[in-house]
Short mmCIF file of N, CA and C in Angstrom, two decimals:
data_model
loop_
_atom_site.label_atom_id
_atom_site.label_comp_id
_atom_site.label_asym_id
_atom_site.label_seq_id
_atom_site.Cartn_x
_atom_site.Cartn_y
_atom_site.Cartn_z
N UNK A 826 179.85 341.42 -56.62
CA UNK A 826 181.20 341.33 -57.13
C UNK A 826 182.14 341.00 -55.98
N UNK A 827 182.91 339.95 -56.13
CA UNK A 827 183.83 339.56 -55.07
C UNK A 827 185.17 340.25 -55.28
N UNK A 828 185.79 340.58 -54.20
CA UNK A 828 187.06 341.27 -54.25
C UNK A 828 188.20 340.26 -54.20
N UNK A 829 189.26 340.53 -54.95
CA UNK A 829 190.40 339.64 -54.95
C UNK A 829 191.45 340.06 -53.92
N UNK A 830 191.24 341.19 -53.28
CA UNK A 830 192.17 341.64 -52.26
C UNK A 830 192.03 340.79 -51.01
N UNK A 831 193.12 340.61 -50.33
CA UNK A 831 193.07 339.91 -49.06
C UNK A 831 192.49 340.83 -48.00
N UNK A 832 192.04 340.22 -46.93
CA UNK A 832 191.45 340.98 -45.83
C UNK A 832 192.44 342.00 -45.29
N UNK A 833 193.71 341.63 -45.15
CA UNK A 833 194.73 342.54 -44.61
C UNK A 833 194.88 343.77 -45.50
N UNK A 834 194.85 343.57 -46.81
CA UNK A 834 194.98 344.71 -47.72
C UNK A 834 193.76 345.60 -47.63
N UNK A 835 192.59 345.02 -47.44
CA UNK A 835 191.38 345.82 -47.27
C UNK A 835 191.48 346.70 -46.04
N UNK A 836 192.05 346.15 -44.96
CA UNK A 836 192.21 346.91 -43.72
C UNK A 836 193.15 348.08 -43.94
N UNK A 837 194.27 347.87 -44.63
CA UNK A 837 195.23 348.94 -44.89
C UNK A 837 194.60 350.03 -45.74
N UNK A 838 193.89 349.64 -46.79
CA UNK A 838 193.23 350.62 -47.65
C UNK A 838 192.17 351.40 -46.87
N UNK A 839 191.45 350.71 -46.00
CA UNK A 839 190.45 351.37 -45.16
C UNK A 839 191.09 352.41 -44.25
N UNK A 840 192.26 352.08 -43.68
CA UNK A 840 192.96 353.03 -42.81
C UNK A 840 193.41 354.26 -43.59
N UNK A 841 193.90 354.05 -44.80
CA UNK A 841 194.34 355.19 -45.63
C UNK A 841 193.16 356.10 -45.94
N UNK A 842 192.03 355.52 -46.29
CA UNK A 842 190.83 356.31 -46.57
C UNK A 842 190.39 357.08 -45.33
N UNK A 843 190.42 356.43 -44.16
CA UNK A 843 190.04 357.11 -42.92
C UNK A 843 190.95 358.29 -42.62
N UNK A 844 192.26 358.13 -42.83
CA UNK A 844 193.20 359.24 -42.59
C UNK A 844 192.91 360.38 -43.56
N UNK A 845 192.62 360.07 -44.82
CA UNK A 845 192.29 361.11 -45.80
C UNK A 845 191.04 361.87 -45.38
N UNK A 846 190.03 361.16 -44.90
CA UNK A 846 188.79 361.81 -44.45
C UNK A 846 189.07 362.72 -43.26
N UNK A 847 189.91 362.27 -42.33
CA UNK A 847 190.25 363.09 -41.16
C UNK A 847 190.98 364.36 -41.58
N UNK A 848 191.95 364.23 -42.50
CA UNK A 848 192.71 365.40 -42.96
C UNK A 848 191.78 366.40 -43.65
N UNK A 849 190.91 365.92 -44.50
CA UNK A 849 189.96 366.81 -45.18
C UNK A 849 189.04 367.49 -44.17
N UNK A 850 188.60 366.74 -43.16
CA UNK A 850 187.73 367.33 -42.12
C UNK A 850 188.46 368.43 -41.35
N UNK A 851 189.71 368.17 -41.00
CA UNK A 851 190.50 369.18 -40.27
C UNK A 851 190.67 370.43 -41.12
N UNK A 852 190.96 370.26 -42.41
CA UNK A 852 191.10 371.42 -43.29
C UNK A 852 189.80 372.22 -43.40
N UNK A 853 188.69 371.52 -43.44
CA UNK A 853 187.40 372.21 -43.51
C UNK A 853 187.13 372.97 -42.21
N UNK A 854 187.43 372.38 -41.06
CA UNK A 854 187.23 373.05 -39.77
C UNK A 854 188.11 374.30 -39.69
N UNK A 855 189.37 374.17 -40.14
CA UNK A 855 190.26 375.33 -40.13
C UNK A 855 189.72 376.44 -41.03
N UNK A 856 189.11 376.06 -42.15
CA UNK A 856 188.51 377.05 -43.04
C UNK A 856 187.33 377.75 -42.40
N UNK A 857 186.49 376.99 -41.69
CA UNK A 857 185.32 377.56 -41.01
C UNK A 857 185.77 378.49 -39.89
N UNK A 858 186.82 378.12 -39.18
CA UNK A 858 187.31 378.94 -38.08
C UNK A 858 188.15 380.12 -38.55
N UNK A 859 188.36 380.22 -39.86
CA UNK A 859 189.14 381.29 -40.47
C UNK A 859 190.53 381.44 -39.85
N UNK A 860 191.24 380.29 -39.75
CA UNK A 860 192.60 380.29 -39.22
C UNK A 860 193.50 380.99 -40.23
N UNK A 861 194.37 381.85 -39.73
CA UNK A 861 195.29 382.58 -40.58
C UNK A 861 196.25 381.58 -41.25
N UNK A 862 196.29 381.59 -42.57
CA UNK A 862 197.10 380.61 -43.31
C UNK A 862 198.60 380.80 -43.08
N UNK A 863 199.04 382.03 -42.82
CA UNK A 863 200.47 382.27 -42.56
C UNK A 863 200.88 381.61 -41.24
N UNK A 864 200.06 381.75 -40.21
CA UNK A 864 200.37 381.12 -38.93
C UNK A 864 200.35 379.59 -39.06
N UNK A 865 199.37 379.10 -39.77
CA UNK A 865 199.27 377.66 -39.99
C UNK A 865 200.48 377.15 -40.76
N UNK A 866 200.93 377.90 -41.76
CA UNK A 866 202.10 377.50 -42.55
C UNK A 866 203.35 377.44 -41.68
N UNK A 867 203.50 378.37 -40.75
CA UNK A 867 204.67 378.36 -39.85
C UNK A 867 204.64 377.11 -38.97
N UNK A 868 203.49 376.80 -38.40
CA UNK A 868 203.37 375.61 -37.55
C UNK A 868 203.63 374.33 -38.35
N UNK A 869 203.03 374.23 -39.53
CA UNK A 869 203.21 373.03 -40.34
C UNK A 869 204.65 372.88 -40.81
N UNK A 870 205.29 373.98 -41.17
CA UNK A 870 206.69 373.93 -41.58
C UNK A 870 207.57 373.44 -40.44
N UNK A 871 207.31 373.93 -39.24
CA UNK A 871 208.07 373.47 -38.07
C UNK A 871 207.86 371.98 -37.83
N UNK A 872 206.63 371.55 -37.90
CA UNK A 872 206.32 370.14 -37.66
C UNK A 872 206.99 369.26 -38.72
N UNK A 873 206.88 369.64 -39.99
CA UNK A 873 207.48 368.84 -41.06
C UNK A 873 209.00 368.83 -40.99
N UNK A 874 209.60 369.92 -40.51
CA UNK A 874 211.05 369.96 -40.34
C UNK A 874 211.48 368.96 -39.27
N UNK A 875 210.76 368.93 -38.17
CA UNK A 875 211.08 367.98 -37.09
C UNK A 875 210.90 366.55 -37.59
N UNK A 876 209.83 366.30 -38.31
CA UNK A 876 209.59 364.96 -38.86
C UNK A 876 210.69 364.59 -39.86
N UNK A 877 211.09 365.54 -40.70
CA UNK A 877 212.15 365.28 -41.67
C UNK A 877 213.47 364.93 -41.02
N UNK A 878 213.82 365.65 -39.96
CA UNK A 878 215.05 365.35 -39.22
C UNK A 878 214.95 363.97 -38.58
N UNK A 879 213.79 363.64 -38.04
CA UNK A 879 213.61 362.32 -37.43
C UNK A 879 213.74 361.22 -38.48
N UNK A 880 213.15 361.42 -39.67
CA UNK A 880 213.28 360.41 -40.73
C UNK A 880 214.72 360.30 -41.20
N UNK A 881 215.42 361.43 -41.30
CA UNK A 881 216.81 361.37 -41.73
C UNK A 881 217.65 360.62 -40.70
N UNK A 882 217.36 360.86 -39.42
CA UNK A 882 218.09 360.17 -38.36
C UNK A 882 217.76 358.67 -38.35
N UNK A 883 216.59 358.33 -38.78
CA UNK A 883 216.15 356.93 -38.81
C UNK A 883 215.92 356.48 -40.24
N UNK A 884 216.92 356.67 -41.11
CA UNK A 884 216.77 356.38 -42.53
C UNK A 884 216.39 354.93 -42.77
N UNK A 885 216.91 354.03 -41.95
CA UNK A 885 216.59 352.61 -42.15
C UNK A 885 215.11 352.35 -41.94
N UNK A 886 214.51 353.06 -41.01
CA UNK A 886 213.06 352.90 -40.80
C UNK A 886 212.28 353.35 -42.02
N UNK A 887 212.69 354.47 -42.59
CA UNK A 887 212.01 354.98 -43.78
C UNK A 887 212.17 354.01 -44.95
N UNK A 888 213.35 353.42 -45.09
CA UNK A 888 213.55 352.47 -46.19
C UNK A 888 212.73 351.21 -45.96
N UNK A 889 212.53 350.79 -44.70
CA UNK A 889 211.68 349.63 -44.42
C UNK A 889 210.23 349.91 -44.75
N UNK A 890 209.76 351.11 -44.45
CA UNK A 890 208.38 351.48 -44.78
C UNK A 890 208.21 351.52 -46.30
N UNK A 891 209.19 352.09 -47.00
CA UNK A 891 209.14 352.14 -48.46
C UNK A 891 209.14 350.73 -49.04
N UNK A 892 209.99 349.86 -48.50
CA UNK A 892 210.03 348.47 -48.96
C UNK A 892 208.70 347.77 -48.70
N UNK A 893 208.07 348.07 -47.58
CA UNK A 893 206.75 347.48 -47.27
C UNK A 893 205.74 347.89 -48.33
N UNK A 894 205.74 349.15 -48.71
CA UNK A 894 204.80 349.63 -49.72
C UNK A 894 205.07 348.96 -51.06
N UNK A 895 206.34 348.81 -51.41
CA UNK A 895 206.69 348.15 -52.68
C UNK A 895 206.27 346.68 -52.65
N UNK A 896 206.54 345.98 -51.55
CA UNK A 896 206.13 344.58 -51.42
C UNK A 896 204.62 344.48 -51.50
N UNK A 897 203.93 345.38 -50.83
CA UNK A 897 202.47 345.36 -50.79
C UNK A 897 201.86 345.57 -52.17
N UNK A 898 202.41 346.50 -52.93
CA UNK A 898 201.81 346.87 -54.21
C UNK A 898 202.29 346.05 -55.40
N UNK A 899 203.54 345.58 -55.38
CA UNK A 899 204.07 344.96 -56.59
C UNK A 899 204.45 343.50 -56.45
N UNK A 900 204.58 342.99 -55.26
CA UNK A 900 205.07 341.63 -55.08
C UNK A 900 203.95 340.62 -55.23
N UNK A 901 204.26 339.45 -55.79
CA UNK A 901 203.26 338.39 -55.88
C UNK A 901 203.06 337.67 -54.55
N UNK A 902 203.87 338.03 -53.55
CA UNK A 902 203.78 337.38 -52.25
C UNK A 902 202.57 337.84 -51.48
N UNK A 903 201.99 336.92 -50.72
CA UNK A 903 200.90 337.28 -49.82
C UNK A 903 200.99 336.41 -48.58
N UNK A 904 200.29 336.81 -47.57
CA UNK A 904 200.31 336.08 -46.30
C UNK A 904 199.77 334.67 -46.55
N UNK A 905 200.50 333.69 -46.03
CA UNK A 905 200.11 332.29 -46.20
C UNK A 905 200.92 331.57 -47.26
N UNK A 906 201.67 332.32 -48.09
CA UNK A 906 202.48 331.68 -49.12
C UNK A 906 203.66 330.94 -48.49
N UNK A 907 203.96 329.77 -49.04
CA UNK A 907 205.16 329.04 -48.65
C UNK A 907 206.29 329.57 -49.52
N UNK A 908 207.41 329.92 -48.91
CA UNK A 908 208.54 330.44 -49.67
C UNK A 908 209.79 329.67 -49.32
N UNK A 909 210.74 329.71 -50.22
CA UNK A 909 212.07 329.15 -49.99
C UNK A 909 213.06 330.16 -50.52
N UNK A 910 213.85 330.73 -49.62
CA UNK A 910 214.89 331.69 -50.00
C UNK A 910 216.18 330.89 -50.15
N UNK A 911 216.77 330.91 -51.33
CA UNK A 911 217.92 330.08 -51.63
C UNK A 911 219.24 330.69 -51.17
N UNK A 912 219.26 331.96 -50.85
CA UNK A 912 220.49 332.64 -50.50
C UNK A 912 221.00 332.19 -49.13
N UNK A 913 222.32 332.07 -48.97
CA UNK A 913 222.90 331.67 -47.69
C UNK A 913 222.56 330.23 -47.36
N UNK A 914 222.20 329.98 -46.09
CA UNK A 914 221.81 328.64 -45.66
C UNK A 914 220.42 328.28 -46.14
N UNK A 915 219.69 329.25 -46.59
CA UNK A 915 218.34 329.02 -47.06
C UNK A 915 217.32 329.12 -45.94
N UNK A 916 216.21 329.71 -46.25
CA UNK A 916 215.10 329.83 -45.31
C UNK A 916 213.88 329.26 -46.00
N UNK A 917 213.17 328.39 -45.32
CA UNK A 917 211.95 327.83 -45.89
C UNK A 917 210.86 327.94 -44.85
N UNK A 918 209.71 328.46 -45.25
CA UNK A 918 208.61 328.60 -44.33
C UNK A 918 207.44 329.33 -44.96
N UNK A 919 206.49 329.72 -44.11
CA UNK A 919 205.29 330.39 -44.56
C UNK A 919 205.29 331.84 -44.07
N UNK A 920 204.87 332.75 -44.93
CA UNK A 920 204.75 334.16 -44.55
C UNK A 920 203.52 334.30 -43.66
N UNK A 921 203.71 334.86 -42.47
CA UNK A 921 202.58 335.05 -41.55
C UNK A 921 202.16 336.50 -41.42
N UNK A 922 203.09 337.43 -41.73
CA UNK A 922 202.74 338.85 -41.62
C UNK A 922 203.70 339.67 -42.45
N UNK A 923 203.18 340.70 -43.09
CA UNK A 923 204.00 341.70 -43.77
C UNK A 923 203.64 343.03 -43.14
N UNK A 924 204.47 343.49 -42.22
CA UNK A 924 204.20 344.72 -41.49
C UNK A 924 204.96 345.89 -42.08
N UNK A 925 204.91 347.03 -41.40
CA UNK A 925 205.59 348.23 -41.88
C UNK A 925 207.10 348.08 -41.88
N UNK A 926 207.65 347.36 -40.89
CA UNK A 926 209.10 347.26 -40.76
C UNK A 926 209.62 345.84 -41.00
N UNK A 927 208.83 344.82 -40.70
CA UNK A 927 209.30 343.44 -40.77
C UNK A 927 208.33 342.55 -41.53
N UNK A 928 208.89 341.51 -42.16
CA UNK A 928 208.11 340.42 -42.73
C UNK A 928 208.39 339.21 -41.84
N UNK A 929 207.32 338.58 -41.34
CA UNK A 929 207.46 337.46 -40.42
C UNK A 929 207.24 336.15 -41.17
N UNK A 930 208.14 335.21 -40.92
CA UNK A 930 208.09 333.89 -41.56
C UNK A 930 208.14 332.84 -40.46
N UNK A 931 207.27 331.83 -40.54
CA UNK A 931 207.33 330.67 -39.64
C UNK A 931 207.96 329.53 -40.43
N UNK A 932 209.09 329.01 -39.93
CA UNK A 932 209.80 327.94 -40.62
C UNK A 932 209.13 326.59 -40.35
N UNK A 933 209.62 325.57 -41.06
CA UNK A 933 209.09 324.22 -40.87
C UNK A 933 209.40 323.70 -39.47
N UNK A 934 210.46 324.23 -38.84
CA UNK A 934 210.82 323.85 -37.47
C UNK A 934 210.06 324.68 -36.44
N UNK A 935 209.05 325.42 -36.90
CA UNK A 935 208.21 326.27 -36.06
C UNK A 935 208.98 327.42 -35.41
N UNK A 936 210.03 327.90 -36.08
CA UNK A 936 210.76 329.07 -35.62
C UNK A 936 210.14 330.31 -36.27
N UNK A 937 210.09 331.38 -35.52
CA UNK A 937 209.54 332.64 -36.04
C UNK A 937 210.70 333.54 -36.44
N UNK A 938 210.81 333.82 -37.73
CA UNK A 938 211.86 334.70 -38.24
C UNK A 938 211.25 336.02 -38.66
N UNK A 939 211.91 337.10 -38.28
CA UNK A 939 211.46 338.44 -38.67
C UNK A 939 212.57 339.08 -39.48
N UNK A 940 212.34 339.22 -40.79
CA UNK A 940 213.29 339.88 -41.67
C UNK A 940 212.85 341.32 -41.88
N UNK A 941 213.81 342.24 -41.86
CA UNK A 941 213.43 343.62 -42.18
C UNK A 941 212.95 343.63 -43.63
N UNK A 942 212.04 344.52 -43.93
CA UNK A 942 211.47 344.57 -45.27
C UNK A 942 212.52 344.86 -46.34
N UNK A 943 213.53 345.68 -46.00
CA UNK A 943 214.57 345.95 -46.99
C UNK A 943 215.38 344.69 -47.27
N UNK A 944 215.73 343.93 -46.24
CA UNK A 944 216.48 342.69 -46.43
C UNK A 944 215.63 341.67 -47.19
N UNK A 945 214.35 341.59 -46.86
CA UNK A 945 213.46 340.65 -47.53
C UNK A 945 213.31 341.01 -49.00
N UNK A 946 213.18 342.30 -49.28
CA UNK A 946 213.02 342.74 -50.66
C UNK A 946 214.29 342.47 -51.47
N UNK A 947 215.46 342.60 -50.84
CA UNK A 947 216.71 342.31 -51.53
C UNK A 947 216.84 340.83 -51.86
N UNK A 948 216.20 339.97 -51.09
CA UNK A 948 216.27 338.53 -51.31
C UNK A 948 215.15 338.02 -52.22
N UNK A 949 214.23 338.89 -52.64
CA UNK A 949 213.09 338.44 -53.43
C UNK A 949 213.50 337.79 -54.75
N UNK A 950 214.65 338.16 -55.29
CA UNK A 950 215.08 337.57 -56.56
C UNK A 950 215.42 336.10 -56.40
N UNK A 951 215.69 335.65 -55.17
CA UNK A 951 216.07 334.25 -54.96
C UNK A 951 215.01 333.49 -54.18
N UNK A 952 213.75 333.85 -54.37
CA UNK A 952 212.66 333.23 -53.62
C UNK A 952 211.83 332.35 -54.55
N UNK A 953 211.53 331.15 -54.07
CA UNK A 953 210.57 330.28 -54.76
C UNK A 953 209.27 330.37 -53.97
N UNK A 954 208.16 330.63 -54.66
CA UNK A 954 206.87 330.83 -54.00
C UNK A 954 205.95 329.67 -54.37
N UNK A 955 205.25 329.15 -53.36
CA UNK A 955 204.18 328.20 -53.64
C UNK A 955 203.00 328.56 -52.77
N UNK A 956 201.87 328.88 -53.39
CA UNK A 956 200.69 329.34 -52.69
C UNK A 956 199.97 328.15 -52.06
N UNK A 957 199.58 328.32 -50.79
CA UNK A 957 198.79 327.30 -50.10
C UNK A 957 197.34 327.51 -50.48
N UNK A 958 196.67 326.47 -50.87
CA UNK A 958 195.26 326.59 -51.26
C UNK A 958 194.37 325.90 -50.30
#
């Protein structure tokens, strides 16, 4: 059975599965070592509080990551697609990368443009897509 996912998406899914396996392994080790759950809860609460404050301070980063997930899961766009964004002066080029924070486009003039994922997602309504075969 052949997969319709792109290689990049397979890599991301593989990383998510690896992280899940690591988390489960750590929880099992903590269970074997009989770590006190109250102490563990205090440490985890402190860590999550620090992470929460960091995300709040960097809200734009969190919105870019969220936009990346939305683009990854729901958008018809994929790496290699030719796009034309009609908004403003217009951008025309090929998508070369969809990362956590930026979507990279190479224009016909061989310029490398990096749009934040939130800005790119806001412009998706005015995009014409043509897949390169």
